[in-house]
Coordinates of C-alpha atoms and ligand atoms in Angstrom, one line a residue:
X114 CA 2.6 9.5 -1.3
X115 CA -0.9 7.7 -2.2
X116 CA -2.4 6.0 0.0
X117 CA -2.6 2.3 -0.7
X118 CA -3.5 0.4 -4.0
X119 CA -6.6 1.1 -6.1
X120 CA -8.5 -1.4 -8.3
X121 CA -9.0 -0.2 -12.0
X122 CA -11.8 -1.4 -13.9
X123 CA -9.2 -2.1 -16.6
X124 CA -8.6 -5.0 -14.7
X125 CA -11.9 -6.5 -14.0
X126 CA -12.6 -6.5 -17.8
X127 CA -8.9 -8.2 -18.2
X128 CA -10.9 -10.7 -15.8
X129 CA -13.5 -11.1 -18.3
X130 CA -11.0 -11.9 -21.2
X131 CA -9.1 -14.3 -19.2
X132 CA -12.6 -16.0 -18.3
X133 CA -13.2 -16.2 -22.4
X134 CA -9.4 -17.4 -23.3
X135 CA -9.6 -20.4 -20.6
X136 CA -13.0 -21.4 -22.2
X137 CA -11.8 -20.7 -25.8
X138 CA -8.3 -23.1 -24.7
X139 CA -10.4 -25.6 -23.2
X140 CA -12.7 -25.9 -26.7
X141 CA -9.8 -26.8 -28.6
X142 CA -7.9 -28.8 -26.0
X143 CA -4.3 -27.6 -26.7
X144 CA -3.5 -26.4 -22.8
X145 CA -4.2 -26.3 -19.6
X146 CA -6.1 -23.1 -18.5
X147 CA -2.8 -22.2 -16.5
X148 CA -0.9 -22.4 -19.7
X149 CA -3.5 -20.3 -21.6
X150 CA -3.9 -17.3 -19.5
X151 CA -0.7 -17.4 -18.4
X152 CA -1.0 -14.6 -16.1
X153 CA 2.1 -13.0 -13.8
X154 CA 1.9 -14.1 -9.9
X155 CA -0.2 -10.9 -9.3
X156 CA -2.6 -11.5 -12.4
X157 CA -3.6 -14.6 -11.4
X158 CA -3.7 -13.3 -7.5
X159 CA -6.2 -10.4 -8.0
X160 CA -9.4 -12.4 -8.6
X161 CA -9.0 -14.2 -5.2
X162 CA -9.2 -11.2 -3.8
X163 CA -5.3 -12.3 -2.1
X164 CA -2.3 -10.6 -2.2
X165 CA 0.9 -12.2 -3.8
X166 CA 4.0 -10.5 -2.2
X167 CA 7.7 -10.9 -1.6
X168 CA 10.5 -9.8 0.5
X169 CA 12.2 -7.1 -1.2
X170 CA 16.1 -7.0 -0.3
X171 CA 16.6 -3.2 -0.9
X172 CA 20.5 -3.8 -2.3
X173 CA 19.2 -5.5 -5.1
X174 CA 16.4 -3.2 -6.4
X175 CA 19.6 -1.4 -8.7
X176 CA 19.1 -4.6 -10.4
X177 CA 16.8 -4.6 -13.4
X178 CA 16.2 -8.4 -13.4
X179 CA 15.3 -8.2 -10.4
X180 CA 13.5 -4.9 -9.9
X181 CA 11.3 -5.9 -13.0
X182 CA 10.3 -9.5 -11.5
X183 CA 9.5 -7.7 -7.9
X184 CA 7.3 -5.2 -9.7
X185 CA 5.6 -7.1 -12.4
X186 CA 4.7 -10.8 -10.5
X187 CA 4.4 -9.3 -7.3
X188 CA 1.1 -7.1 -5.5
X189 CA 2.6 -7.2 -2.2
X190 CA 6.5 -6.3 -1.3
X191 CA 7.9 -6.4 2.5
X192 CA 11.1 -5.0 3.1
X193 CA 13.7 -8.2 4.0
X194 CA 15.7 -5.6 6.4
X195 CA 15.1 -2.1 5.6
X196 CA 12.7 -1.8 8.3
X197 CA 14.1 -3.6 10.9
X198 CA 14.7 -1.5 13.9
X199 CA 18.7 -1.9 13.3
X200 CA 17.7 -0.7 10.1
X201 CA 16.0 2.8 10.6
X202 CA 17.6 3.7 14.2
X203 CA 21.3 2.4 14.0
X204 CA 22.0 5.3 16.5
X205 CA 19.7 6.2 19.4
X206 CA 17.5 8.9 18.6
X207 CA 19.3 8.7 15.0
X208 CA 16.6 7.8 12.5
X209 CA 17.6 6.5 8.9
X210 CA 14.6 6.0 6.5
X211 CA 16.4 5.7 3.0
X212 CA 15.9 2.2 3.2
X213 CA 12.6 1.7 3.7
X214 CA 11.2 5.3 2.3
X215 CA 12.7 3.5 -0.8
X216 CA 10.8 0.6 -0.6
X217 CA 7.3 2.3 0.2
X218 CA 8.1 4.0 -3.2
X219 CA 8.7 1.5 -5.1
X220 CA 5.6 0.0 -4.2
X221 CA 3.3 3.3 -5.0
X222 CA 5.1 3.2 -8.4
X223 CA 3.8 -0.1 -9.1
X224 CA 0.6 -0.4 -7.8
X225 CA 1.7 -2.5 -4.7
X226 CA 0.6 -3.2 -1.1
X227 CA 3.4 -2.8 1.4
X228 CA 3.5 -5.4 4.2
X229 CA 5.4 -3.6 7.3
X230 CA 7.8 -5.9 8.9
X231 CA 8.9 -5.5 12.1
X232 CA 8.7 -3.6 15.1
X233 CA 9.6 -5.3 18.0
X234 CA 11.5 -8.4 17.6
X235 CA 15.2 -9.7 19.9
X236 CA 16.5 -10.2 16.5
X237 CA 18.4 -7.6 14.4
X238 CA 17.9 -4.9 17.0
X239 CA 20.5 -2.1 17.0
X240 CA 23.5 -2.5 19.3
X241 CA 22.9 0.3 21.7
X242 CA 19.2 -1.3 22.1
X243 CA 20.9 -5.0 22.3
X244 CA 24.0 -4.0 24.7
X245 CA 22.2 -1.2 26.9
X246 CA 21.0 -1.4 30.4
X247 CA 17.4 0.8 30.6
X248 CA 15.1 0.5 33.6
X249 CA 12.0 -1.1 32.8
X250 CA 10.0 1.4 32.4
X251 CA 13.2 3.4 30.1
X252 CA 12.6 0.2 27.8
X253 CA 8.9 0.3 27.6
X254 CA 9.1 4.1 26.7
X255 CA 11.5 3.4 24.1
X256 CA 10.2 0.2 22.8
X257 CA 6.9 1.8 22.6
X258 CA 7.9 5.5 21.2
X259 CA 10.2 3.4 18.5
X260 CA 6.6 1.5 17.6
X261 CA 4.3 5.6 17.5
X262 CA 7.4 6.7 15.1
X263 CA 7.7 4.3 12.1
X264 CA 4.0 3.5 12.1
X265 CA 3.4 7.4 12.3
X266 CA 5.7 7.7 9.5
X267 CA 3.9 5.3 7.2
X268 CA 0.6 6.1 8.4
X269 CA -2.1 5.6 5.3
X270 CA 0.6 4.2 3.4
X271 CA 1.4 0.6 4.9
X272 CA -1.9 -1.6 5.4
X273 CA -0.3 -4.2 7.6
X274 CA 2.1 -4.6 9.8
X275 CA 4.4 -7.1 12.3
X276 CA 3.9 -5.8 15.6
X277 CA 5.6 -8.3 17.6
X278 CA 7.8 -11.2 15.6
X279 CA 9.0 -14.5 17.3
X280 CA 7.6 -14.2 21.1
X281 CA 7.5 -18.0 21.7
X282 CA 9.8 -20.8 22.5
X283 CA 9.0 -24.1 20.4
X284 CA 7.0 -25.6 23.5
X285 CA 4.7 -22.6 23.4
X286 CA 6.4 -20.5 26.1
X287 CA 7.4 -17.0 25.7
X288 CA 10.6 -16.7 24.4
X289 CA 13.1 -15.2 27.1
X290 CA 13.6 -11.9 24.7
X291 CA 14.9 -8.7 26.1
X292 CA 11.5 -7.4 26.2
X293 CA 9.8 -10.4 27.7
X294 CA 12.3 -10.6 30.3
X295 CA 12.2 -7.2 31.8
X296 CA 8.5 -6.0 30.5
X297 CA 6.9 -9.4 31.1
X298 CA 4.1 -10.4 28.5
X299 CA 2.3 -7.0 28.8
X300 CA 5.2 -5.5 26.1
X301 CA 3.0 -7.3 23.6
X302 CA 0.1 -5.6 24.3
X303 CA 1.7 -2.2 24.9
X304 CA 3.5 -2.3 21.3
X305 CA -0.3 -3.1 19.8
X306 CA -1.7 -0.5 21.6
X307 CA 0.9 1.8 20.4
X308 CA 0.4 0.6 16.6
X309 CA -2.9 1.2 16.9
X310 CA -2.5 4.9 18.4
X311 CA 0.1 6.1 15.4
X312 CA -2.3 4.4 12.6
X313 CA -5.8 3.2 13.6
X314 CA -6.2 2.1 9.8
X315 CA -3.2 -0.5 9.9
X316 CA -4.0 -3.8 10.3
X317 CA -1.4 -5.3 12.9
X318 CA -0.1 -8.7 13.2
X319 CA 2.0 -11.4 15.5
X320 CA 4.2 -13.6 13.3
X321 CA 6.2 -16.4 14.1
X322 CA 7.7 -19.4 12.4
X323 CA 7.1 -22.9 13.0
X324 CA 3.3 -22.2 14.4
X325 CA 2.2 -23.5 10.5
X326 CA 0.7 -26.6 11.9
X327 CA -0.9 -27.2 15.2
X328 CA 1.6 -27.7 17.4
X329 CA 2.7 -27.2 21.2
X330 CA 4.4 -23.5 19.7
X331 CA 0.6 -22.6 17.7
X332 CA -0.9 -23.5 20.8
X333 CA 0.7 -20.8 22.5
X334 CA 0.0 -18.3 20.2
X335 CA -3.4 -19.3 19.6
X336 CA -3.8 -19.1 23.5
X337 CA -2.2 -15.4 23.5
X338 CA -4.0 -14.3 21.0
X339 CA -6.9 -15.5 22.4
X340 CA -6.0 -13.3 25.9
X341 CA -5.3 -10.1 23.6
X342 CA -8.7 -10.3 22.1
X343 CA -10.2 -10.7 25.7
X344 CA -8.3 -7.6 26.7
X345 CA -9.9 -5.7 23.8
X346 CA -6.2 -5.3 22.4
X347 CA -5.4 -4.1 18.8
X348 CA -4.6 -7.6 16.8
X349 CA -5.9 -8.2 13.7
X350 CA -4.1 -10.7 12.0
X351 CA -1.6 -13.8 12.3
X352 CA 1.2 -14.2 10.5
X353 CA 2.7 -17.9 9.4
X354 CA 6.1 -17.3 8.6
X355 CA 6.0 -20.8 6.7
X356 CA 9.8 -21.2 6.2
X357 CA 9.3 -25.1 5.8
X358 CA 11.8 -27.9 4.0
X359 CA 10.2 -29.8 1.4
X360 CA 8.2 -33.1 1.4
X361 CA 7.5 -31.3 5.1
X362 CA 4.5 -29.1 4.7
X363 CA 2.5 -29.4 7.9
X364 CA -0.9 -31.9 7.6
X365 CA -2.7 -29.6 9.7
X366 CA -1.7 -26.3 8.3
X367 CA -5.8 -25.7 6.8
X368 CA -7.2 -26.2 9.9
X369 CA -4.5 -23.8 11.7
X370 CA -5.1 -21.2 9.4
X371 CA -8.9 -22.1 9.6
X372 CA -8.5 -21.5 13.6
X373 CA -7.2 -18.1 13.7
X374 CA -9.8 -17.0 11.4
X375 CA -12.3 -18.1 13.4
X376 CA -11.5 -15.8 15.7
X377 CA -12.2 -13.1 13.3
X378 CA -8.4 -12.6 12.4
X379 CA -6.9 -12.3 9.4
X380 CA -3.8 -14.8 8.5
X381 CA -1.0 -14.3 6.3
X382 CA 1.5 -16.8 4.9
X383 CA 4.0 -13.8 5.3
X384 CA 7.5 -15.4 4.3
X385 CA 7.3 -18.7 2.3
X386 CA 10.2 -20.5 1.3
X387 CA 10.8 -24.4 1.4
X388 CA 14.4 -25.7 1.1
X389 CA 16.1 -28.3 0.5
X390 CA 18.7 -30.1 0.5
X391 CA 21.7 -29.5 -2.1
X392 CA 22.1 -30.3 -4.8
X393 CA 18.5 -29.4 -6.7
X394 CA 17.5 -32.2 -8.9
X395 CA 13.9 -32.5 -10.8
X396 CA 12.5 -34.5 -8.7
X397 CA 13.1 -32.3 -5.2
X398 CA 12.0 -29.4 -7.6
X399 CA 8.6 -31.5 -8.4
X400 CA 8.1 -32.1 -5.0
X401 CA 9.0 -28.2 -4.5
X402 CA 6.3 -27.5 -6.2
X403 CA 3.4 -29.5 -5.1
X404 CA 4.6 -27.9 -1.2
X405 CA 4.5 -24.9 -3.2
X406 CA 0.6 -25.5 -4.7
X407 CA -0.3 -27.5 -0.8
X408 CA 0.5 -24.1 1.0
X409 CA -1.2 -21.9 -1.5
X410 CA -4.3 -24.1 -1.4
X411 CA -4.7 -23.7 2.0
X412 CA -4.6 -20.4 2.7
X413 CA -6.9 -20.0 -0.7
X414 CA -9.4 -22.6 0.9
X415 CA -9.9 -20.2 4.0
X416 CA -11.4 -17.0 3.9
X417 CA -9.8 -15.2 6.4
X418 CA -5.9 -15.6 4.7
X419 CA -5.6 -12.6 2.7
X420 CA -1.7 -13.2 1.0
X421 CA 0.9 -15.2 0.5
X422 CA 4.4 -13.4 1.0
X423 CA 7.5 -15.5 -0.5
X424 CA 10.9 -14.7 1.2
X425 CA 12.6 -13.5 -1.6
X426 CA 12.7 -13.9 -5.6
X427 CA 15.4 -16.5 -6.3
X428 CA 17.4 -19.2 -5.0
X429 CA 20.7 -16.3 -5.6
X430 CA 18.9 -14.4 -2.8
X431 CA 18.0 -16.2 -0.4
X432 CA 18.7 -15.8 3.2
X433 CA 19.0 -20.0 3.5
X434 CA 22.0 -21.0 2.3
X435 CA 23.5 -18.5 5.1
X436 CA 22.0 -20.1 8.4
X437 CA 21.5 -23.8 6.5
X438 CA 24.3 -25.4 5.8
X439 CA 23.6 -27.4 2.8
X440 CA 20.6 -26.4 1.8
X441 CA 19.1 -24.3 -0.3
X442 CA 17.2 -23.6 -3.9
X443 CA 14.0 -22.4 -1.2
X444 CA 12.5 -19.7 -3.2
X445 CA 10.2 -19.5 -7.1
X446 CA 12.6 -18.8 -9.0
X447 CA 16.0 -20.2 -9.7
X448 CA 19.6 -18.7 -9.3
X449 CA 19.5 -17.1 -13.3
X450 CA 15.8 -15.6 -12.2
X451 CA 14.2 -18.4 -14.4
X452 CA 10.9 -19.0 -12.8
X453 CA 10.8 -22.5 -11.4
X454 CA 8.3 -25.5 -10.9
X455 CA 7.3 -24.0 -7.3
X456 CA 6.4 -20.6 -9.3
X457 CA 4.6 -22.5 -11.9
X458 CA 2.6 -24.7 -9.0
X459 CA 2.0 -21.3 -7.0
X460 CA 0.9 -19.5 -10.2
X461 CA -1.8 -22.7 -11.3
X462 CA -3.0 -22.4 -7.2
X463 CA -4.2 -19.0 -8.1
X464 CA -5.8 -19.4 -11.3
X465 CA -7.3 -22.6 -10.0
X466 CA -8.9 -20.6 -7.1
X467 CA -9.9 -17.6 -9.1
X468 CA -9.4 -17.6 -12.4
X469 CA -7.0 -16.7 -15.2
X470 CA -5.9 -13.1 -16.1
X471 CA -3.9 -13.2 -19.7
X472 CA -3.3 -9.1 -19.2
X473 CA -4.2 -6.7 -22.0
X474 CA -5.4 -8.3 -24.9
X475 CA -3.4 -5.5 -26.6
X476 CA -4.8 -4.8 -30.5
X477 CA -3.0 -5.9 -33.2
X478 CA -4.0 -2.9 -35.2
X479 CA -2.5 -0.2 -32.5
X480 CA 0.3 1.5 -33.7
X481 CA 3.6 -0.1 -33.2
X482 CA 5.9 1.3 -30.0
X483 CA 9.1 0.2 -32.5
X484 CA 9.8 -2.0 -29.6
X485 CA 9.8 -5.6 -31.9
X486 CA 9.5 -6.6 -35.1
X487 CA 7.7 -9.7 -36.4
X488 CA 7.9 -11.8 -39.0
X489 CA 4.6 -14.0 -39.7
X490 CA 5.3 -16.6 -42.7
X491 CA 2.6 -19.3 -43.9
X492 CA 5.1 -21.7 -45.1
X493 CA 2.3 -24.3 -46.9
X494 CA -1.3 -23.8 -47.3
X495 CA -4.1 -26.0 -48.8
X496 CA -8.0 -25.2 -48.9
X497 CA -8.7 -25.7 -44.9
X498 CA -5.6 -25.0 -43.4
X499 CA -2.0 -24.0 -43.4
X500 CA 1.1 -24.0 -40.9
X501 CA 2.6 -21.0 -39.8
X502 CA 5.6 -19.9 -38.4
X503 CA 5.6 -16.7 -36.4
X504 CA 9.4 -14.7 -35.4
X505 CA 9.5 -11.9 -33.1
X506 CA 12.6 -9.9 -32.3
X507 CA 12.0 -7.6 -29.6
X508 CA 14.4 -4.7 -28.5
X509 CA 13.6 -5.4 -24.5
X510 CA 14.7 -8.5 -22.4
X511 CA 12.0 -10.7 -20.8
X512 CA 11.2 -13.0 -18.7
X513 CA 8.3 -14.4 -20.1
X514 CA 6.3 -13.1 -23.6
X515 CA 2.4 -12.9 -25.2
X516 CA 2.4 -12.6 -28.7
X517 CA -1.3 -12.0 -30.1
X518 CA -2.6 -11.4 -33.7
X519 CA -6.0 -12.2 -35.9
X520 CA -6.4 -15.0 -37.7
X521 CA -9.4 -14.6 -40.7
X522 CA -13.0 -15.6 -39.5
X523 CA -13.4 -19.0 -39.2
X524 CA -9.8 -20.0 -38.9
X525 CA -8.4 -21.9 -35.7
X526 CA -5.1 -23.3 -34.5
X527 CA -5.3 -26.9 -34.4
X528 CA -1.9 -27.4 -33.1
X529 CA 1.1 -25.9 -31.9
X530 CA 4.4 -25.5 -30.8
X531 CA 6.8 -24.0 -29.1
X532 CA 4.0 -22.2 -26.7
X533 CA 1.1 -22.2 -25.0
X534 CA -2.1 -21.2 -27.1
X535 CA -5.6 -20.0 -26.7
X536 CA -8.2 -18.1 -29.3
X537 CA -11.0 -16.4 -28.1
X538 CA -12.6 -15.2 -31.6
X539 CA -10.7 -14.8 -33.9
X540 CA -8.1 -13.2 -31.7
X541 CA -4.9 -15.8 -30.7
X542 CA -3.0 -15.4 -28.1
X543 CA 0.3 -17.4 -27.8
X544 CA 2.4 -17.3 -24.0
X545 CA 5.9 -18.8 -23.7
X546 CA 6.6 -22.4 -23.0
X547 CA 8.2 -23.3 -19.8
X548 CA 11.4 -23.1 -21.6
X549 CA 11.5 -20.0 -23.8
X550 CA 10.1 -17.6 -21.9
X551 CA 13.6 -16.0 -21.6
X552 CA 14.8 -13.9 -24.2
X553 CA 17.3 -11.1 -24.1
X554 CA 17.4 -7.6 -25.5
X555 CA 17.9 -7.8 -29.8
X556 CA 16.7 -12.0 -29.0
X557 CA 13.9 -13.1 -31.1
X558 CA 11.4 -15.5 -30.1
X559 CA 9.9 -18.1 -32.5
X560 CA 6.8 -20.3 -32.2
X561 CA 5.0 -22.2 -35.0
X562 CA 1.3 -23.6 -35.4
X563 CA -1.2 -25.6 -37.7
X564 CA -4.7 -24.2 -38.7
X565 CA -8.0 -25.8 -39.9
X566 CA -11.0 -24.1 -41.1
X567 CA -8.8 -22.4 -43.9
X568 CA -5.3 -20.6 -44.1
X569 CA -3.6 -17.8 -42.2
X570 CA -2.4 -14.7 -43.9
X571 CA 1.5 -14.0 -44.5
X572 CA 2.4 -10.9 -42.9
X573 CA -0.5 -11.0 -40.6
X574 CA 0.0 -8.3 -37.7
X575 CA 1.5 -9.3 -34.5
X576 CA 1.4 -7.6 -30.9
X577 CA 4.0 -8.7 -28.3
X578 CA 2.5 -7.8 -24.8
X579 CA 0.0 -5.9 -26.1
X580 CA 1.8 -3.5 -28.4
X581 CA 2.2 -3.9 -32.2
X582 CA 5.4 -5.2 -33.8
X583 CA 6.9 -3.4 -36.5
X584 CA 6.6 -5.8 -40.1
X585 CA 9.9 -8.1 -40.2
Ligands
LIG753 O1 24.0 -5.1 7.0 C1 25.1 -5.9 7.2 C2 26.3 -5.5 6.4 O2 26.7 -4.2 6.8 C3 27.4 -6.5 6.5 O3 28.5 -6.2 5.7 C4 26.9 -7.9 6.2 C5 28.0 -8.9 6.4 O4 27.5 -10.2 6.5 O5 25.9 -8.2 7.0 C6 24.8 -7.3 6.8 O6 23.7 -7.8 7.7 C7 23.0 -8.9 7.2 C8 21.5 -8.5 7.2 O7 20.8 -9.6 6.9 C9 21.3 -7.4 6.2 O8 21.6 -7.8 4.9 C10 23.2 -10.0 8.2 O9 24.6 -10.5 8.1 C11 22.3 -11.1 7.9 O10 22.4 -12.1 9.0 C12 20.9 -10.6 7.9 O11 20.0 -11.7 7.6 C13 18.7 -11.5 7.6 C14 18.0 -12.2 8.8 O12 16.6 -12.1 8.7 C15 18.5 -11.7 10.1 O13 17.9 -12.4 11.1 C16 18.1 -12.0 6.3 O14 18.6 -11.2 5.3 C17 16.6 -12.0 6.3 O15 16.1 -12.7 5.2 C18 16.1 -12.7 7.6 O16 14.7 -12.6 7.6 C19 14.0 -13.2 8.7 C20 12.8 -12.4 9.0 O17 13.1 -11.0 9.2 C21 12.0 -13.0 10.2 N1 11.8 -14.4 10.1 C22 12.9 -15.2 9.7 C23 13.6 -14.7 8.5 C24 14.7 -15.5 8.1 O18 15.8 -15.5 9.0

């Protein structure tokens, strides 16, 4: 296995092609930026120099839909469960890595950070750890030889992880946890220590929910982590667990994140989600979305917050509905895997911050893969300009489409529809709408257009994410 994710220098010059789209788009006045580049999550992520991630729920990864949004709009993945100690030692002494060995795959297949998640935690611990009696120091042996084997086992390969998850009560007391209560707080620093030992390259975290905003419960943390740092202990970063309800986004959650990272740590928002309650309707999914855009922007606006996790893919996935009653429709993208306002909002944060990436620009004169066929008809023409319609059937489902092609030397779109479109050159580049992004195996996908400055060519070549369409 490789050790983490290298940066190709294909991608800074996608950087450099996004840069000239957006400016090209903004010329012309057809869209915004966002809508130009139309970049995936991780696209639009890179030039911030963040990581976009998700929880990865290792059941569903047999699922193409799925498996193909994880690996293509995400550069991060943590494991929902698979790496939960209930997870990997079910038995004592009985290790079980399928799971997560699975997950760290995945990831080095697709070019992808894995964020470790979690090692010692009162939650989802295996029964023989949750209903057995140990001396104190029997617990601190095993608690702290469970942390030296699965960060050993990852060692090189897993960049961050949750040490400790959940310590504190809401008034900023430690929570009364199995470890707490017989260990005392020095369990925190012993499983940090141990991290440290098994993989002095890992960054290690504490995460919690509800410490977004200052509060009584960030307090406490804040005042910990202050004490480990003292002690010379092992902690690198803080992670906000940011599992908020919408039209709820904490006021002070910028200056929060700001106050970790003055202390020279890193934050993560490391398992976004922001519910509601049922039934969705367009204007909670609006509202969705600007929580979406207010969470981004902050950890954006702070140097030290290096990724944004979301708690799973789609509202079908979730882990809310379970534990709240009601509510629901949390996550990016919606129960069908359609990308929602929230994704939209989260996208536009990125490229805001950073700067577009469209992907390859792909060359219309490549030979074809077979994999679509397009049909490009002018259906009038006169001296400076002509209207186009453009078909492109494509033998693969997806989730959201570029379709690029030449247009002669001095012709541009003036208008169109149907998509979202940008020319740099003479190269055009069209991106779904919102609405048509989806389009099944043997589905074709239609946009139209008007040009000035003279006429398009019938049968012009057409590329469909980058690779060249078979003549219709
Ligand atoms: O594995 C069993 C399976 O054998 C059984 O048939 C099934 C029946 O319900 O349950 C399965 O266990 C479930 C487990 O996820 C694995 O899928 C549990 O019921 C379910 O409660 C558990 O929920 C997870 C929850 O943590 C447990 O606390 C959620 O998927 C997961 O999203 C959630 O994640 C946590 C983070 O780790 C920490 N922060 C809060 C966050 C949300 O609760």
């Amino acid at each position: 296995m490789r050790p983490h994710r290298v940066r190709t220098v294909r991608r800074l010059a996608r950087a450099v092609v996004a840069a000239s789209a957006a400016v090209a788009t903004l010329a012309f006045g057809l869209t915004t930026t966002s809508q130009a580049a139309n970049p995936t999550l991780r696209e639009a992520a890179e030039p911030t120099g963040r990581f976009i991630g998700t929880a990865v729920n290792d059941g569903l990864l047999s699922n193409s839909t799925y498996r193909n949004i994880a690996s293509t709009e995400f550069s991060s993945v943590t494991a929902e469960n698979a790496m939960k100690w209930e997870s990997v030692e079910p038995q004592r002494g009985q290790f079980n890595w399928a799971g997560a060995d699975r997950l760290v795959q995945f990831a080095q297949q697709n070019d992808q950070l894995v964020y470790g998640h979690t090692l010692v935690w009162h939650s989802q611990m295996p029964d023989w750890l949750e209903n057995g009696s140990f001396s104190n120091s029997e617990l601190r042996t095993i608690m702290t030889d469970h942390v030296t084997t699965q960060v050993s086992r990852y060692r090189g390969q897993i960049p961050r992880w949750d040490v400790v998850n959940e310590a504190f009560n809401e008034d900023g007391t430690f929570r009364q946890s199995k470890f707490y209560q017989q260990l005392g707080e020095s369990y925190i620093a012993d499983s940090f220590r141990a991290a440290h030992a098994a993989d002095p390259s890992a960054k290690l975290f504490i995460n919690d929910y509800n410490v977004e905003g200052v509060n009584a419960k960030s307090d406490g943390l804040y005042r910990l982590v202050q004490r480990l740092l003292d002690q010379g202990v092992p902690i690198h970063g803080v992670g906000l667990q940011s599992h908020l309800i919408v039209g709820q986004v904490p006021g002070t959650l910028q200056q929060n994140i700001q106050r970790f990272a003055n202390l020279g740590l890193e934050v993560v928002i490391t398992e976004l989600d922001i519910r509601m309650q049922m039934p969705a309707d367009s204007s909670k999914l609006q509202r969705q979305a600007q929580d979406y855009r207010a969470v981004a922007n902050a950890c954006l606006a702070v140097d030290g917050c290096t990724g944004i996790t979301v708690w799973g893919i789609s509202d079908r996935d979730s882990w809310v509905p379970d534990v709240f009653e009601g509510q629901g429709a949390a996550c990016p993208y919606d129960e069908n895997y359609q990308p929602k306002p929230a994704y939209e909002a989260l996208r536009a944060a990125f490229v805001e911050a950073g700067g577009g990436d469209p992907g390859d620009p792909g060359d219309p004169g490549d030979p074809g893969t077979g994999s679509c066929t397009a049909v490009f008809t002018v259906s009038n023409r006169w001296s400076t300009g002509s209207v186009v319609s453009v078909s492109v059937r494509t033998t693969q489902a997806l989730n959201t489409w570029r379709v690029e092609f030449d247009l002669p030397s001095g012709v541009t779109v003036a208008s169109g529809w149907n998509g979202g479109f940008s020319q740099s050159g003479s190269r055009v580049t069209v991106t779904n709408a919102p609405y048509n992004g989806t389009v099944s195996a043997g589905g074709t996908l239609s946009f139209g257009f008007q040009t000035s400055g003279g006429a398009a060519q019938d049968g012009t070549a057409v590329s469909l994410g980058g690779q060249r369409c078979a003549a219709g």
